[in-house]
Each structure stands twice: as C-alpha cells, then as structure tokens.
Coordinates of C-alpha atoms in Angstrom, one line a residue:
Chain S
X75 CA -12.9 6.9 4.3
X76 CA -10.4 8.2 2.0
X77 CA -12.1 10.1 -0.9
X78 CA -10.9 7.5 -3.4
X79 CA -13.1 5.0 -5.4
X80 CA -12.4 2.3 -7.4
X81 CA -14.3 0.2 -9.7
X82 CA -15.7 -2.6 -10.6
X83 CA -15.4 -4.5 -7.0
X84 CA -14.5 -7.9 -8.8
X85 CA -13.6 -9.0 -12.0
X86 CA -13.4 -12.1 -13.5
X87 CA -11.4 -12.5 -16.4
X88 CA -10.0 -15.3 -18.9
X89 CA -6.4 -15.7 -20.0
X90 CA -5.3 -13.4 -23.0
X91 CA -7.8 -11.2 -21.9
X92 CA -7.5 -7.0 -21.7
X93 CA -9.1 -5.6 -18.6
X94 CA -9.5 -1.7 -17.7
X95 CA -9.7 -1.2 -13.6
X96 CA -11.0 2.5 -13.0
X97 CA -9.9 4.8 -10.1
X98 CA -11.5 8.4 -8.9
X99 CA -9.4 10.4 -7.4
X100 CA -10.1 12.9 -4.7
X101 CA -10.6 16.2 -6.1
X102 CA -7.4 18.3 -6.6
X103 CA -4.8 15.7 -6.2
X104 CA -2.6 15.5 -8.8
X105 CA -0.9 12.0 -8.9
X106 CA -1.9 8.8 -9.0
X107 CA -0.3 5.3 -8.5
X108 CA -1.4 1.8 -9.0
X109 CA -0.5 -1.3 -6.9
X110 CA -0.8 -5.1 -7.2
X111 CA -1.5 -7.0 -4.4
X112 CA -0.9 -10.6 -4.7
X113 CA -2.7 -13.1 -2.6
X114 CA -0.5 -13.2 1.2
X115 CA 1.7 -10.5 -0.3
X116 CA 2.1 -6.9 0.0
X117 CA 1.0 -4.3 -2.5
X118 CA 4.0 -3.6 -5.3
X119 CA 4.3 -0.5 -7.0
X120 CA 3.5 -0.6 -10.9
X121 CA 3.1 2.9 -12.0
X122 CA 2.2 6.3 -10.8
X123 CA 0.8 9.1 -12.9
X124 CA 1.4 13.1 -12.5
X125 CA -0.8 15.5 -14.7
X126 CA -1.2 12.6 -16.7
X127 CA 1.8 11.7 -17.7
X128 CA 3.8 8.7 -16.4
X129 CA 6.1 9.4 -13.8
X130 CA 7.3 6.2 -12.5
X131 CA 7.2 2.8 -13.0
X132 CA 8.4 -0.5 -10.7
X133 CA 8.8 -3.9 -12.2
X134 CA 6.1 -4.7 -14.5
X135 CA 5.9 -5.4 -17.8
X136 CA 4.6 -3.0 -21.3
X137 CA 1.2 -4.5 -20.9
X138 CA 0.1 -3.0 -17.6
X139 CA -0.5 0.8 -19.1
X140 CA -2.5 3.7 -17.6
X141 CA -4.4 6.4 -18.3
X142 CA -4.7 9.7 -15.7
X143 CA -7.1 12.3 -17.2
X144 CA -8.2 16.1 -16.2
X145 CA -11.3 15.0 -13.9
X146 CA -9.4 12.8 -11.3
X147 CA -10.0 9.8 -12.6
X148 CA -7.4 7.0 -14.1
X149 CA -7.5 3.5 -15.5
X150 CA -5.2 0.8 -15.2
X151 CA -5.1 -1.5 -18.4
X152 CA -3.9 -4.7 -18.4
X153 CA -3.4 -6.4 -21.9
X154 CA -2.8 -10.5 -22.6
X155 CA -4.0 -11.4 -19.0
X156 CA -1.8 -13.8 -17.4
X157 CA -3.0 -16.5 -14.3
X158 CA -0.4 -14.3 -12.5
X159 CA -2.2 -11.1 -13.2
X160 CA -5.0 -12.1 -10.3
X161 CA -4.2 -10.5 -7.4
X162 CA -6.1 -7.1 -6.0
X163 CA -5.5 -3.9 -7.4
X164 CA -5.1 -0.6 -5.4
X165 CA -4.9 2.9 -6.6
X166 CA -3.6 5.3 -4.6
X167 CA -4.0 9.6 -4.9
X168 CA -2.1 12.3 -3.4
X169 CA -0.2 15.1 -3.8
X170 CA 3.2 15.2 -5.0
X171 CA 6.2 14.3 -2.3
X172 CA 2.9 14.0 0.8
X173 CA 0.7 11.7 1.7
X174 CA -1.2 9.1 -0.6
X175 CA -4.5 7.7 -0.2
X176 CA -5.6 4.3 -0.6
X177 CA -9.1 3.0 -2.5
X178 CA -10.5 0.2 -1.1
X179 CA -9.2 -2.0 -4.4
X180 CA -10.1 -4.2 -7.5
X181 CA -10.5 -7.8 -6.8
X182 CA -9.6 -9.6 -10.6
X183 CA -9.1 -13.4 -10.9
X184 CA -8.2 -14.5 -14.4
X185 CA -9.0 -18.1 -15.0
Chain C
X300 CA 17.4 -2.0 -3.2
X301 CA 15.3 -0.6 -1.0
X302 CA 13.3 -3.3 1.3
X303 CA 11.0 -3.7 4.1
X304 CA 11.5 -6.8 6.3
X305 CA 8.6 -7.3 9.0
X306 CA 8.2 -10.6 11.0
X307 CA 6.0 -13.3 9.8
X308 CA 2.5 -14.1 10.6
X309 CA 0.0 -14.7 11.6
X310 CA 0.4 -13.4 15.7
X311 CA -2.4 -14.1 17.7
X312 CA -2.7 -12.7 21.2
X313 CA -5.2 -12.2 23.7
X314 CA -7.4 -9.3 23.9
X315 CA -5.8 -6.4 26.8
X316 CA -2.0 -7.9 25.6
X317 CA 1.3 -6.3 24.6
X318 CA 1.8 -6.5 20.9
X319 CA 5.2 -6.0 19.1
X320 CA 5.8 -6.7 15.5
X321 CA 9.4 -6.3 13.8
X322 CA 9.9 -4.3 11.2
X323 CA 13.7 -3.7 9.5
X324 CA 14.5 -1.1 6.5
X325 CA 17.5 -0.9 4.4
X326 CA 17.0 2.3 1.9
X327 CA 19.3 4.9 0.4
X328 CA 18.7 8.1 1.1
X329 CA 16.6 9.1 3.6
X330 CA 13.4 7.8 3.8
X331 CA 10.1 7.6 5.6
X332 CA 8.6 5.1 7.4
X333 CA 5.1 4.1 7.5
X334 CA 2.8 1.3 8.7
X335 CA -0.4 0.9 7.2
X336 CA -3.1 -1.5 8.5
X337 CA -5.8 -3.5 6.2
X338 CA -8.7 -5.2 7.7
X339 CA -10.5 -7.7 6.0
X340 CA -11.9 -7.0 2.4
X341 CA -10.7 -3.3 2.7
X342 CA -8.2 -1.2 1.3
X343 CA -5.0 0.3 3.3
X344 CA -5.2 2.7 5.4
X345 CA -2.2 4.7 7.1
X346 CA -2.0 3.9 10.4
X347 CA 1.1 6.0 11.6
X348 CA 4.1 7.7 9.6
X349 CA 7.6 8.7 10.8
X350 CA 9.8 11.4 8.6
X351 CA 13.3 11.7 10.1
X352 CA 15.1 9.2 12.7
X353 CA 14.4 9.5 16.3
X354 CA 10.7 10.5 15.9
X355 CA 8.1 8.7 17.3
X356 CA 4.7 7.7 14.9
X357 CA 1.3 7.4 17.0
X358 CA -2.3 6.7 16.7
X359 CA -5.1 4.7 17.9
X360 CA -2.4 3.8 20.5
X361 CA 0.0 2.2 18.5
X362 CA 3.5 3.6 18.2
X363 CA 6.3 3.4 16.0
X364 CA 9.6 5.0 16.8
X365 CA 12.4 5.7 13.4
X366 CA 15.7 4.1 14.4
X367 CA 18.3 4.9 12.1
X368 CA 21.0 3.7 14.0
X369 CA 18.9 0.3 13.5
X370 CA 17.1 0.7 10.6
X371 CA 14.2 -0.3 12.5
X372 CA 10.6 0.7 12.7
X373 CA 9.0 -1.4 15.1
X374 CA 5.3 -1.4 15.7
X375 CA 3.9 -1.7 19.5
X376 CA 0.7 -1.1 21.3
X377 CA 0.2 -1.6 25.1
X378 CA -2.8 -3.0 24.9
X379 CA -5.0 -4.6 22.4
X380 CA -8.5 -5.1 21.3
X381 CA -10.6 -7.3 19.5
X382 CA -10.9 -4.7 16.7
X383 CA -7.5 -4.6 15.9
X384 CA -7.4 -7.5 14.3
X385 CA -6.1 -6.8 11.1
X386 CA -3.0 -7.0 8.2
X387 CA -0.7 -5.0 9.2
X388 CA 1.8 -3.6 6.3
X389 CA 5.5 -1.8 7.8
X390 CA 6.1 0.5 4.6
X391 CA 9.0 3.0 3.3
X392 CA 9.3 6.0 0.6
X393 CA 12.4 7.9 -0.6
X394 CA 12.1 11.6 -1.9
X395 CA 12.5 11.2 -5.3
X396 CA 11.2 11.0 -9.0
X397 CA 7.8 9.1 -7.7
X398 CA 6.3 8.7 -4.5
X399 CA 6.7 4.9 -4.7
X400 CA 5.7 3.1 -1.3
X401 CA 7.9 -0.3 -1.1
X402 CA 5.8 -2.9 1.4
X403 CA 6.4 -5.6 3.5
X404 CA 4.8 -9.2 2.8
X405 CA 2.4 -7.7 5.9
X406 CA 1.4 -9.6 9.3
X407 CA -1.8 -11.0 10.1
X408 CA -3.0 -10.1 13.7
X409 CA -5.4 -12.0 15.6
X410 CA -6.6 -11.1 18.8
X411 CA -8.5 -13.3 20.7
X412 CA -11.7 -12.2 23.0

C-alpha cells in the first residue's frame, strides 16, 4: 500500500476523444510523474510535475498535458485520443531526488 | 540514451528453485538501479534499489548487487515461491532535472507448485 490513488479503474474511450485520469498524492510529497504502460511493455516516462509546474517531460506529444494542484492531487489529460493511447496509466509521488511511489494505475482502451 | 536491457520472458521455474534474471544498464552519469515487481492487475512496487556500484539491494530475499564494471544489475533469489510470481521490471534513474525512472520491457515469472 503506497498512499497513492488513482482513478477511474478503467476507461473506455472512442478515438478523437479527451480523457482526464486523476491521481492523489500522498500528503506532503511534492512531485508527481505520469507513466504509460503499453500492453507487454514497461512503463515510459511522460511528464512529472513539481509545485505544479512541469518539470520534465519524455517523448510524448503536446496533447498529453497535466495538471498538479495544492491538495496532492494531479490529472493527466489526454486530448485527440489515438488507438495507441490504450495502454495503463501510472502516476507516481515522491519527493524530489528520493523515492517515488507507484498507484495501482488507470486501465483506458480507446476504440 | 539511457537504457535498461533485462532478459526476455516469460521464465517459469519450479517452486523451491534458483532464479536469475539479466539485467544490463548503459546511463551517463551515475545512476541508480532499481527493480520493481508488478503482480497481476496491480501497480509497481519497489522491490529493491541500489545507489552506488558495489552495493548490494535486498528484500523478501531477492538480491541485486550494482556492477559498474559490468553495467549489470542482476536479479537472484535462492529460492522461490509460488507467490512470487509476478512482472518483474529492472529500472534506472540519473540525478538530474526530473526523477525520470527509464524501464525495461519487464519479465514474466511463473513459478510452478
């Protein structure tokens, strides 16, 4: 149990669709990063927040965007859903330069 | 770039065997080494982490030891159980800008009773 929740569970989507994936952080940490984990893959890095401000991004395009806000909890929005966009969706909390901690993920298929 | 390499699933031993799986690095910088273990419909969890080369990761008696002179992280256990069975994930992060965690494509473990 890592103190970190995400929501909804599953999601189903159509193509061209937005989503919004929500994460709650455990209280006091003060970044949080988003991963996609592709079916048979491991997770890739998109983005990671600090005091709610961007503060990295991997390989992904202007449509996956996030939000990190004063309570400890974030979204992930993903704009124009692609087939490709399926895949599970972990956010991660921590502090800066330590340990981060895992939620249990957002399952979305876009059809 | 930085990238993890681990060997590819899925491994299936017997319950009470030796397990090994493969993991190589290649990073700049200096950076630690993790393995992280996801078992069916769950999130990751960190199963052992490594900071600086020559030390030794350990936990629910697995073990990892950081070899620079290898760029290896290799994960072992002596002896396993039914309730290991699992994804495992061989993992890295450089000091930096972000805490970015760059991931293997993971190994499926199944242990037979």
């Amino acid at each position: 149990e890592t103190g970190v929740t995400q929501s909804p569970t599953h999601l189903i989507k159509t193509r061209g669709q937005q989503v919004t994936l929500r994460c709650s952080s455990q209280s006091g940490h003060n970044t949080v990063s988003w991963y996609q984990q592709a079916l048979g893959q491991g997770p890739q890095f998109i983005f990671q927040y600090y005091r709610e401000e961007e503060n990295g991004r991997g390989n992904f395009p202007p449509r996956f965007s996030g939000l990190q806000f004063p309570n400890y909890s974030s979204e992930l929005n993903v704009n124009a859903l692609e087939l490709d966009d399926s895949a599970l969706y972990l956010c991660a909390s921590g502090f800066t330069g330590r340990e981060q901690y895992f939620g249990p993920g957002t399952r979305l298929t876009v059809t | 770039g930085d990238s993890v390499t681990q060997m590819e699933g899925p491994v299936t031993l017997s319950e009470e065997a030796f397990l090994t799986i493969n993991c190589t690095y290649t990073a700049t910088g200096y950076p630690s080494l993790f393995w992280y273990v996801q078992y069916p419909g769950e999130g990751l969890q960190l199963l052992l982490k490594a900071t600086k080369a020559d030390d030794k990761g350990s936990n629910k008696g697995f073990e990892a030891t950081y070899r620079k002179e290898t760029t290896s992280f290799h994960l072992e256990k002596g002896s396993v159980q039914v309730s290991d069975s699992a994804v495992y994930f061989c993992a890295l992060s450089v000091p930096g800008r972000d805490d970015k965690i760059i991931f293997g494509k993971g190994t499926r473990l199944h242990i037979l009773p």
